[in-house]
XYZ file of C-alpha atoms in Angstrom:
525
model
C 0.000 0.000 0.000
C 2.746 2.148 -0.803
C 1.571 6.058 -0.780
C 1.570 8.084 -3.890
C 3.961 10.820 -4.607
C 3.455 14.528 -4.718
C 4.673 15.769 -8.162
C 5.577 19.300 -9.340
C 3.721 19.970 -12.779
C 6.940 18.516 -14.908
C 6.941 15.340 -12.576
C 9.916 16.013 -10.650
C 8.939 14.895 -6.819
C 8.117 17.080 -3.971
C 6.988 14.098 -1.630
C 8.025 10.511 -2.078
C 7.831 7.684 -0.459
C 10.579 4.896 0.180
C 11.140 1.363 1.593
C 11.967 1.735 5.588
C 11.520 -0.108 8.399
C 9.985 -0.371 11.287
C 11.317 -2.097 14.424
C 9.104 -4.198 16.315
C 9.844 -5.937 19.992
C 7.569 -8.489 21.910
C 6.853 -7.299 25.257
C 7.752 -10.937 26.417
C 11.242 -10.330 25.176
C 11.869 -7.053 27.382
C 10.387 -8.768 30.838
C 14.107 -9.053 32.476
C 14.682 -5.002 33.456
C 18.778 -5.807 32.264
C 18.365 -7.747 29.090
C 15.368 -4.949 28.332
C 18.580 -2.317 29.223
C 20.784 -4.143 26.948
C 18.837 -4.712 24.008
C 17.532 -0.901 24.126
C 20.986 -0.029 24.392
C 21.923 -2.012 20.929
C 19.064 -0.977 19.047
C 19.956 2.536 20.482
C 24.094 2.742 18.647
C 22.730 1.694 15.132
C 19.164 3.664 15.015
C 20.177 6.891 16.822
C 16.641 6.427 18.894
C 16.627 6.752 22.860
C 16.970 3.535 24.620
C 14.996 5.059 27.151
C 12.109 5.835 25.483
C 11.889 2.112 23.862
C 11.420 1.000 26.952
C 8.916 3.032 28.158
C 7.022 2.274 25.202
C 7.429 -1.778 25.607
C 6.420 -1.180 29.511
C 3.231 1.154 28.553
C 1.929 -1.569 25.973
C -0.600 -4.525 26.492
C -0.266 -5.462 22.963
C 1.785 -8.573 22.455
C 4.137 -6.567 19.841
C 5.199 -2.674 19.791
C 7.086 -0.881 16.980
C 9.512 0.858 19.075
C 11.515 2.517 16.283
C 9.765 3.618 12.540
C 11.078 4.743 9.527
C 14.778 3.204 9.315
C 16.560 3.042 6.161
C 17.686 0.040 4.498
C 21.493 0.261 5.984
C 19.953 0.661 9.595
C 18.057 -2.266 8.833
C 20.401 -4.565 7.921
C 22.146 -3.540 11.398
C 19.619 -4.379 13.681
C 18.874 -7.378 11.389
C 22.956 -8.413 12.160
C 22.372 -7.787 16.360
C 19.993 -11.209 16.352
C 17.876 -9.628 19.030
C 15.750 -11.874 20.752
C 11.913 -11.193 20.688
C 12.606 -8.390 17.811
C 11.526 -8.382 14.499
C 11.693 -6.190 11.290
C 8.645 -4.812 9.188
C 9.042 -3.427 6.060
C 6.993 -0.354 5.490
C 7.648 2.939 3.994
C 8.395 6.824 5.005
C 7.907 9.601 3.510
C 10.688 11.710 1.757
C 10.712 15.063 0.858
C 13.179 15.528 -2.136
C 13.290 19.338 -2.320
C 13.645 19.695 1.363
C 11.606 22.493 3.055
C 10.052 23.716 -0.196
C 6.776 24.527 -0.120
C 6.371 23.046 3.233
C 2.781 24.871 4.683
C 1.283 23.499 0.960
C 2.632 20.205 0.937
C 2.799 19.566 4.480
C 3.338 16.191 6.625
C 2.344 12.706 7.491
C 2.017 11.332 10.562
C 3.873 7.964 12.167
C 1.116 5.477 10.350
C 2.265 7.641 7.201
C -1.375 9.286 6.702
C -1.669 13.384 6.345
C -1.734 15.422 8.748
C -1.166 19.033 6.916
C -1.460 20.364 3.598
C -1.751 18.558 1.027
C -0.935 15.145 2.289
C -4.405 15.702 4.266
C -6.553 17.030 1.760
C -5.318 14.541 -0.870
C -5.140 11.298 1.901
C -7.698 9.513 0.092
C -5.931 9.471 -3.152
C -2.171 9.641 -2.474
C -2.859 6.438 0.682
C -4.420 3.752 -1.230
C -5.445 1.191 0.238
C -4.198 -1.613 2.239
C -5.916 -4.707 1.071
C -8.021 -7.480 2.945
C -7.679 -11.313 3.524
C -10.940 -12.544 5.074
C -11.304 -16.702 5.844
C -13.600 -19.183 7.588
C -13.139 -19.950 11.450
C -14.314 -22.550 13.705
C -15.818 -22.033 16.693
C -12.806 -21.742 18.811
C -11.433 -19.497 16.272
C -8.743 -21.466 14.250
C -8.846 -20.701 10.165
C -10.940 -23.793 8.354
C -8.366 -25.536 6.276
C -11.376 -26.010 3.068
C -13.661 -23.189 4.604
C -14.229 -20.209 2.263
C -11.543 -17.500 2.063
C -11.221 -14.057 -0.253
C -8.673 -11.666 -0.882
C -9.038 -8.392 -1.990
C -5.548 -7.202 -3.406
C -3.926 -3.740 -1.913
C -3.951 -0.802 -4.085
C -1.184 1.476 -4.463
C -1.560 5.060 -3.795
C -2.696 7.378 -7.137
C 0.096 9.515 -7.569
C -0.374 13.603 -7.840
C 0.528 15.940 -10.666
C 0.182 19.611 -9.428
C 0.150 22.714 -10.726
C 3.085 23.802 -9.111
C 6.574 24.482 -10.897
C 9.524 23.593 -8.412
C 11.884 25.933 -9.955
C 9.399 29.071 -10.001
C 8.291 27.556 -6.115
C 11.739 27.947 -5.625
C 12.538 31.174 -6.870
C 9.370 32.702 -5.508
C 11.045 31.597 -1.841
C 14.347 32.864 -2.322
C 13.161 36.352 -3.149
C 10.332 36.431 -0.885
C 13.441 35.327 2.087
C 15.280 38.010 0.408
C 12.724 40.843 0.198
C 12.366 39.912 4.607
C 15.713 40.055 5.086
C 16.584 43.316 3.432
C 13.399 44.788 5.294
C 13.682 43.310 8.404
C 10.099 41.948 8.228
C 8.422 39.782 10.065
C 6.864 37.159 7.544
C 5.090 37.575 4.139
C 3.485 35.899 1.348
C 4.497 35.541 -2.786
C 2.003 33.861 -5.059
C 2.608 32.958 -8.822
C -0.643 32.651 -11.111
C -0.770 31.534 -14.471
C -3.706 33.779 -15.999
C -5.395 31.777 -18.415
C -5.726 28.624 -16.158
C -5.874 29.584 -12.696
C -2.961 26.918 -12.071
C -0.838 27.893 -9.173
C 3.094 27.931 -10.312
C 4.190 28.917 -6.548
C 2.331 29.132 -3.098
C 5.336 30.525 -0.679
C 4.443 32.291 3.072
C 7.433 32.807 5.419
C 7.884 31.860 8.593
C 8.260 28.044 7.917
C 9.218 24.748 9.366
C 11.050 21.536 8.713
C 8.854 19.381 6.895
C 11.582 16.307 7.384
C 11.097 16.919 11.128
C 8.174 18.881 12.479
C 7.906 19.748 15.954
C 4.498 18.511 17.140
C 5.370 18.652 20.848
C 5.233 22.730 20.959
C 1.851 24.292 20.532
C 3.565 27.424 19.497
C 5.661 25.731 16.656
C 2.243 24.662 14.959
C 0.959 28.006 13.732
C 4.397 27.995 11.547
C 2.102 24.560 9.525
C -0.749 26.626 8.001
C -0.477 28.259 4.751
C -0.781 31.323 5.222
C -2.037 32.258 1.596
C -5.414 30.812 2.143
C -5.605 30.989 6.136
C -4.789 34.597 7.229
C -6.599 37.500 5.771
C -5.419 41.022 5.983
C -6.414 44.470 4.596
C -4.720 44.569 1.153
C -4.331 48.798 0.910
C -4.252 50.168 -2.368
C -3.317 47.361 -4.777
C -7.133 46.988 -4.307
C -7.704 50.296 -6.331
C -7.754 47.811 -9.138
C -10.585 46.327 -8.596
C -12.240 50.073 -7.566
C -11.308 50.850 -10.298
C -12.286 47.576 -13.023
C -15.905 48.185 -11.505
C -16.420 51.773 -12.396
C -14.660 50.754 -16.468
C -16.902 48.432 -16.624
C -19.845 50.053 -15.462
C -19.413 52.731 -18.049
C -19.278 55.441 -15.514
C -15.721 56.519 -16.417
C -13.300 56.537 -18.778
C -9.435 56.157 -18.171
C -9.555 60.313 -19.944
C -12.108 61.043 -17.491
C -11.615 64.334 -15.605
C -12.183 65.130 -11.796
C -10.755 67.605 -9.467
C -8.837 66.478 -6.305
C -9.227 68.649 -3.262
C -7.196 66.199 -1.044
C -10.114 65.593 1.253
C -13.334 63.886 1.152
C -15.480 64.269 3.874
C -18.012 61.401 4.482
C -20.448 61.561 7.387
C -18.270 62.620 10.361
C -14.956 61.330 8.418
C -12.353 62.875 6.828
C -10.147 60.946 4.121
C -6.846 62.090 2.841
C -4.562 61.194 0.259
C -1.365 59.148 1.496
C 1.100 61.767 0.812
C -1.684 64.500 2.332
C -1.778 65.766 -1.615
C -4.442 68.215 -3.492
C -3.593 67.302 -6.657
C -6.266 70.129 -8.657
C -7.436 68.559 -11.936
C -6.562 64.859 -12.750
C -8.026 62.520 -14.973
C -8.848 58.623 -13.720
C -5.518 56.929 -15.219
C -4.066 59.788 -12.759
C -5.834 58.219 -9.682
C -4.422 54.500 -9.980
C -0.803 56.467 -10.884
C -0.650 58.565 -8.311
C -2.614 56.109 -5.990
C -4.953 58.658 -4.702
C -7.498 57.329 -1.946
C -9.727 60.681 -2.704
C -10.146 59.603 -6.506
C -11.250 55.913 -5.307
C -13.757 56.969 -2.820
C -14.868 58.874 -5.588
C -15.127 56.036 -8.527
C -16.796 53.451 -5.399
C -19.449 56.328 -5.372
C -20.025 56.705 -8.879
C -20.520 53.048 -9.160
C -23.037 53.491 -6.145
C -23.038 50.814 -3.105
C -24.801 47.983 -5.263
C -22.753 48.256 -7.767
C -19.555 48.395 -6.293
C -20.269 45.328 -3.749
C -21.311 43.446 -6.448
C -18.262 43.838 -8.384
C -16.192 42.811 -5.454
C -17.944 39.813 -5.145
C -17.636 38.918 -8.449
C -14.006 38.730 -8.190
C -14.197 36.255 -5.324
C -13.942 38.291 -2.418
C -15.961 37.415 0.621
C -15.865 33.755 -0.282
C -13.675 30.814 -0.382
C -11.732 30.607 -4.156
C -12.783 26.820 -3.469
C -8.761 26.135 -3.931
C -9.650 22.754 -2.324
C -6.988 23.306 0.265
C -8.645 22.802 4.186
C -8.308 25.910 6.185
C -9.110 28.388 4.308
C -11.403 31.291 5.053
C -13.427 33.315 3.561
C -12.277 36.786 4.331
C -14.844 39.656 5.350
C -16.958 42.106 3.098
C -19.004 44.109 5.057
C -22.107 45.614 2.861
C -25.635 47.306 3.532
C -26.653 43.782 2.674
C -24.719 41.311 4.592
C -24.827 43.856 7.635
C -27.805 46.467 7.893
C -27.275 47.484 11.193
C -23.442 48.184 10.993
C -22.556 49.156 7.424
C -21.751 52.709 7.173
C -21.145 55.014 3.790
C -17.565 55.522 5.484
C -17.275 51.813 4.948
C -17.278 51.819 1.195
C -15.513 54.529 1.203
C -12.165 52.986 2.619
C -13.007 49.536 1.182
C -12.648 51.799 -2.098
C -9.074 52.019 -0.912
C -8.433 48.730 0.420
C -9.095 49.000 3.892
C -11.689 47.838 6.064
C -12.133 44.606 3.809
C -10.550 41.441 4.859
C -8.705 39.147 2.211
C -6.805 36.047 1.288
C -2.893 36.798 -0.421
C -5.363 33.634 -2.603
C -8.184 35.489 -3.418
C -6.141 38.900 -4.267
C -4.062 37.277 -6.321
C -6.890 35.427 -8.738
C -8.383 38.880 -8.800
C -5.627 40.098 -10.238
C -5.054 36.951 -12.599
C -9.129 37.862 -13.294
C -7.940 40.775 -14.730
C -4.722 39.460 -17.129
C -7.215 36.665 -18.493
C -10.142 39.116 -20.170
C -12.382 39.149 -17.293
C -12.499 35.770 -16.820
C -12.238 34.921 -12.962
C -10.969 31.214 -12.870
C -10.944 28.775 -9.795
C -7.836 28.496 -8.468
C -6.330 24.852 -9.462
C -3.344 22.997 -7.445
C -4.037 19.517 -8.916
C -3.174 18.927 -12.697
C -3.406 14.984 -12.612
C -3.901 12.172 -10.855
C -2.144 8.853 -11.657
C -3.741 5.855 -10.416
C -3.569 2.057 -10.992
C -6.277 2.506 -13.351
C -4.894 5.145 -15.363
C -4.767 8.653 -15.509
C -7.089 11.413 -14.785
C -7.060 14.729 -16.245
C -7.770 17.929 -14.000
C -9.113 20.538 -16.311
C -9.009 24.371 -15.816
C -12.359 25.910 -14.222
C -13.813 29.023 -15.435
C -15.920 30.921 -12.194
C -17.179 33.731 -14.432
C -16.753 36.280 -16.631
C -16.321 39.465 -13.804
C -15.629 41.985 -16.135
C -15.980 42.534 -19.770
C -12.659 41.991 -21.704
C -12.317 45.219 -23.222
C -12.481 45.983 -19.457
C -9.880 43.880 -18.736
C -7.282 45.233 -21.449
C -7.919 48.751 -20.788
C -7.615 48.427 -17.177
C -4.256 46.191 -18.288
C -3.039 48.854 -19.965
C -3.601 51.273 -17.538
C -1.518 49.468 -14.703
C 1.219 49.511 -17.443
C 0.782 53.305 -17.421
C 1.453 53.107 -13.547
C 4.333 51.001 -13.884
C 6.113 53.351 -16.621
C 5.845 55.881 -14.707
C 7.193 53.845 -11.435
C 10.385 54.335 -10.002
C 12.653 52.043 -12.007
C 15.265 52.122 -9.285
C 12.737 49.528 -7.734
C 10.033 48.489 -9.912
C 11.783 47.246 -13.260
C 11.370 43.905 -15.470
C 13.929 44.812 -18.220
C 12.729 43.493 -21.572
C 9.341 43.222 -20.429
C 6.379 45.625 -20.407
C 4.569 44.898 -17.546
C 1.659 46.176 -15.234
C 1.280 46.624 -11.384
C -0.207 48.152 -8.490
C 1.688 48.793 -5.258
C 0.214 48.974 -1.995
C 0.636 49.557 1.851
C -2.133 49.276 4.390
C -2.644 49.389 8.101
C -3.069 46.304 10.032
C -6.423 45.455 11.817
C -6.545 44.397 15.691
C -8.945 42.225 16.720
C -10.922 45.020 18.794
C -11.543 46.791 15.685
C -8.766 49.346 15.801
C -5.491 49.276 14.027
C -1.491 48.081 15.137
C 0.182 51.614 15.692
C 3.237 52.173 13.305
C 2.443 48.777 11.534
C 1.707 47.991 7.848
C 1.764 45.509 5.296
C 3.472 46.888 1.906
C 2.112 44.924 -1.088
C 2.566 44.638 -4.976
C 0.621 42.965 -7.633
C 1.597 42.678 -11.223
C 1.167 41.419 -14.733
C 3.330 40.229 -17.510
C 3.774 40.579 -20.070
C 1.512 43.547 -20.924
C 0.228 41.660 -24.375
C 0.009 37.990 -23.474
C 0.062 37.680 -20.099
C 1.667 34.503 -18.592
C 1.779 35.206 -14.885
C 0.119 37.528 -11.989
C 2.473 37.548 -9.249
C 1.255 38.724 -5.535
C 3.736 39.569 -3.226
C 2.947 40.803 0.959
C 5.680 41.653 3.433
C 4.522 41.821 6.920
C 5.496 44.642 8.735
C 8.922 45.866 7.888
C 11.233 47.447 10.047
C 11.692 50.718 7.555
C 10.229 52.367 5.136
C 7.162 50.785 4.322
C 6.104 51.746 0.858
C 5.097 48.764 -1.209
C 7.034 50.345 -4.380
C 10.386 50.136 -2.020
C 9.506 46.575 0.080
C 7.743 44.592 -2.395
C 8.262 45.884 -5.733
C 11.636 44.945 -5.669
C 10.780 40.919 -5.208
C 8.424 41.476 -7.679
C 11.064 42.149 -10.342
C 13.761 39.961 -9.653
C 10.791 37.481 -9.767
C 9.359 37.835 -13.152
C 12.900 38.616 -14.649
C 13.530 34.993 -13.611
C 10.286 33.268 -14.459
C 9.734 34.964 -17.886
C 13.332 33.949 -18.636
C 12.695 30.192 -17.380
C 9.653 30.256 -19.457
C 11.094 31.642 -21.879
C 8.626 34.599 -22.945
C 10.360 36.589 -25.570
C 11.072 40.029 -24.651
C 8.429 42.587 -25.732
C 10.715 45.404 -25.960
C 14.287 46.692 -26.353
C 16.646 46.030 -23.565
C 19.599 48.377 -22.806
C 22.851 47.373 -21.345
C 22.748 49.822 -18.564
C 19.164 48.416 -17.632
C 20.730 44.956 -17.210
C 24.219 46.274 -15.343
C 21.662 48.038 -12.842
């Protein structure tokens, strides 16, 4: 009943399993205290397991037989097989192996000793990847004894299926090496990069930081097992401005504006009792919409969430998937929160839509931000997020296909609001935000973080980015969330920077051909 492997999208192996074995003593055999002592003591120089604790578990058993040691490899089997230990025994079994090491631990995740899931995906895919052991089931007597000629059947064990999914270890890889980087050079405490492909919804890399050892997980502390959950579809957080995009896709697409459209910016709106500035504290005079997803101003949003009016605007956000599970398949994850005159009469406020225009006072997955965004680089066309590509079984070999959720926006939409991130992006600061080559499109963002008694963590943020490329056939959205940095917190400086060392590297592994001319000094920066 050997379990099935977890494959990376090119069938390299994330999570194998090999021959081992598993040590097992008759409690009999350990009744003397000092030839208990002695054999622990053997079994303890060629397995590296405590002698003590192998006899505690032979002394706490009332089975007949105990595995006291699991999970040996073939050399450390052949050397307890060579100490002719009375009363013990080999079993051959299997452990699990993780080939890659620690990547993409909190998605993959663990087994337990019996080798069944316990995290990640070795949970939510137990069924598939365990198989099953197989059943031999014979004619007694009355006292018990098997029937020589009585009736007997067998059903055979069947292997595990193994699992094709969506991810690519090399972009998995890279996505964790600059998201470690982009912590580092902030000083942050934790963060989140996910790679989408557009037109499929098929995850290419799921990374959150802090981790663990997958090859050795501490179960004993309580406090080590919030490092197992992935964070991408667990935590939610207030995404800041990168969700002007989506402000901004419902009021295209409602007709209400145009990216030529003029308004004047006085630097304050007042709404009810509130007051809501601009980031930078700005009156900006005359600017036209493109203007207010350049300059990132929360005045212009609150004013495109009102011209879309309250309906209109909620219902655009939950068209992109917000306020609901993306149905990844992946156990733990939440919904988020959307607060609406719907959902809650009472407490909805106009103030709320107002900063939910910029991000803030809505409640998201990194997941569910990110498909948005892939929403938007494949026409409209919101897809469900997809982790599995195929399942190999015994029996052959199923096909996942990609799922399309709905079309959220109109593609015309879509490639207007495309371009108009690319507008944003060539008028970024290239000292950070650069994919040389490459025209691309992006949205930076920083936001406040919420406490749980409704107020916000003084002098904390999360700085975000979200981009597309390439501009004309887009082949990833990338998401990428740094937890509260120690400095400046400006997604353009934190994030943006991951962000392009990123897609330099993936377009280049995938190799995209560069959209436009590259100059040597661009590369030498």
């Amino acid at each position: 009943d050997r379990r099935g492997a977890l494959l990376d999208r090119n069938g390299y192996p994330l999570a194998a399993s090999e021959a081992a074995f598993n040590v097992m003593v008759e409690k009999r055999a350990w009744e003397d205290p000092a030839e208990a002592q002695a054999a622990a003591d053997s079994l303890a120089e060629v397995t590296d397991a405590s002698s003590a604790e192998m006899l505690s578990i032979v002394a706490d058993t009332e089975a007949f037989e105990v595995p006291v040691v699991r999970g040996l490899n073939y050399g450390q089997g052949v050397a307890v097989r060579e100490l002719g230990l009375y009363g013990v025994r080999l079993l051959e079994g299997s452990r699990r192996t993780y080939p890659e090491g620690n990547l993409a631990a909190q998605l993959l995740g663990f087994v337990g000793q019996e080798n069944s899931g316990l995290t990640g995906l070795e949970i939510d895919l137990d069924s598939i990847l365990g198989g099953n052991p197989g059943q031999v089931t014979y004619e007694r007597d009355g006292i018990g004894n098997q029937l020589a000629f009585g009736a007997r059947s067998e059903t055979p064990a069947q292997p595990g299926a193994n699992v094709v999914l969506s991810i690519d270890r090399y972009i998995q890889r890279v996505a964790e090496q600059e998201l470690d980087r982009a912590i580092s050079d902030n000083e942050a405490k934790g963060g989140t990069i996910i790679v989408i492909q557009p037109k499929t919804g098929q995850v290419l890399a799921m990374a959150s930081r802090p981790t663990f050892d997958v090859t050795n997980p501490d179960l004993s502390d309580n406090s080590k097992q919030a490092l197992f959950r992935n964070r991408a579809i667990t935590d939610t957080y207030e995404p800041g401005s990168v969700f002007k995009v989506v402000t901004m896709a419902a009021a295209l697409d409602l007709g209400v504006v145009s990216p030529g459209t003029w308004w004047f910016d006085e630097g304050v709106v007042h709404v009810s009792d509130w007051s809501i500035y601009n980031w930078d504290l700005s009156a900006n005079g005359s600017q036209t919409v493109q203007d207010i997803l350049s300059k990132s101003l929360n005045t212009g949003a609150v004013w495109l969430a009102n011209l879309s009016g309250s309906a209109g605007f909620y219902d655009y956000i939950n068209r992109f998937g917000f306020g609901v599970t993306s149905d990844s398949g992946l156990s733990g994850e939440v919904d988020g929160r959307v607060r609406t005159p719907e959902s809650d009469p009472e407490g909805w406020r106009p103030v709320n839509m107002a900063t939910n225009s910029f991000g803030q006072g809505i409640a998201v997955t990194p997941l569910q931000m990110a498909m948005a965004v892939a929403a938007i680089a494949n026409d409209g066309v919101l897809m469900k997020p997809q982790l599995v590509n195929e399942i190999v079984g015994p029996l052959g070999t199923q096909v996942v296909e990609p799922e399309a959720v709905r079309q959220v926006i109109s593609p015309e939409t879509a490639r207007t609001l495309l371009d108009m991130m690319g507008v944003v992006m060539d008028g970024a600061s290239t000292a950070y935000i650069d994919v040389p080559g490459y025209a691309f499109g992006g949205k930076t963002g920083t936001a406040n973080i919420a406490t749980e008694n409704g107020g916000y963590k003084p002098d904390a943020y999360i700085s975000s980015f979200v981009g597309i490329a390439p501009l004309g056939e887009p082949e990833i959205a990338v998401l990428v969330k740094i937890d509260e940095p120690a400095g400046v917190p400006w997604g353009t400086v934190v994030a943006g920077p991951a962000f392009s060392r990123l897609t330099q590297r993936v377009l280049a592994y995938l190799k995209v051909p560069p959209t436009k001319e590259v100059f040597v000094s661009e590369l030498l920066d």
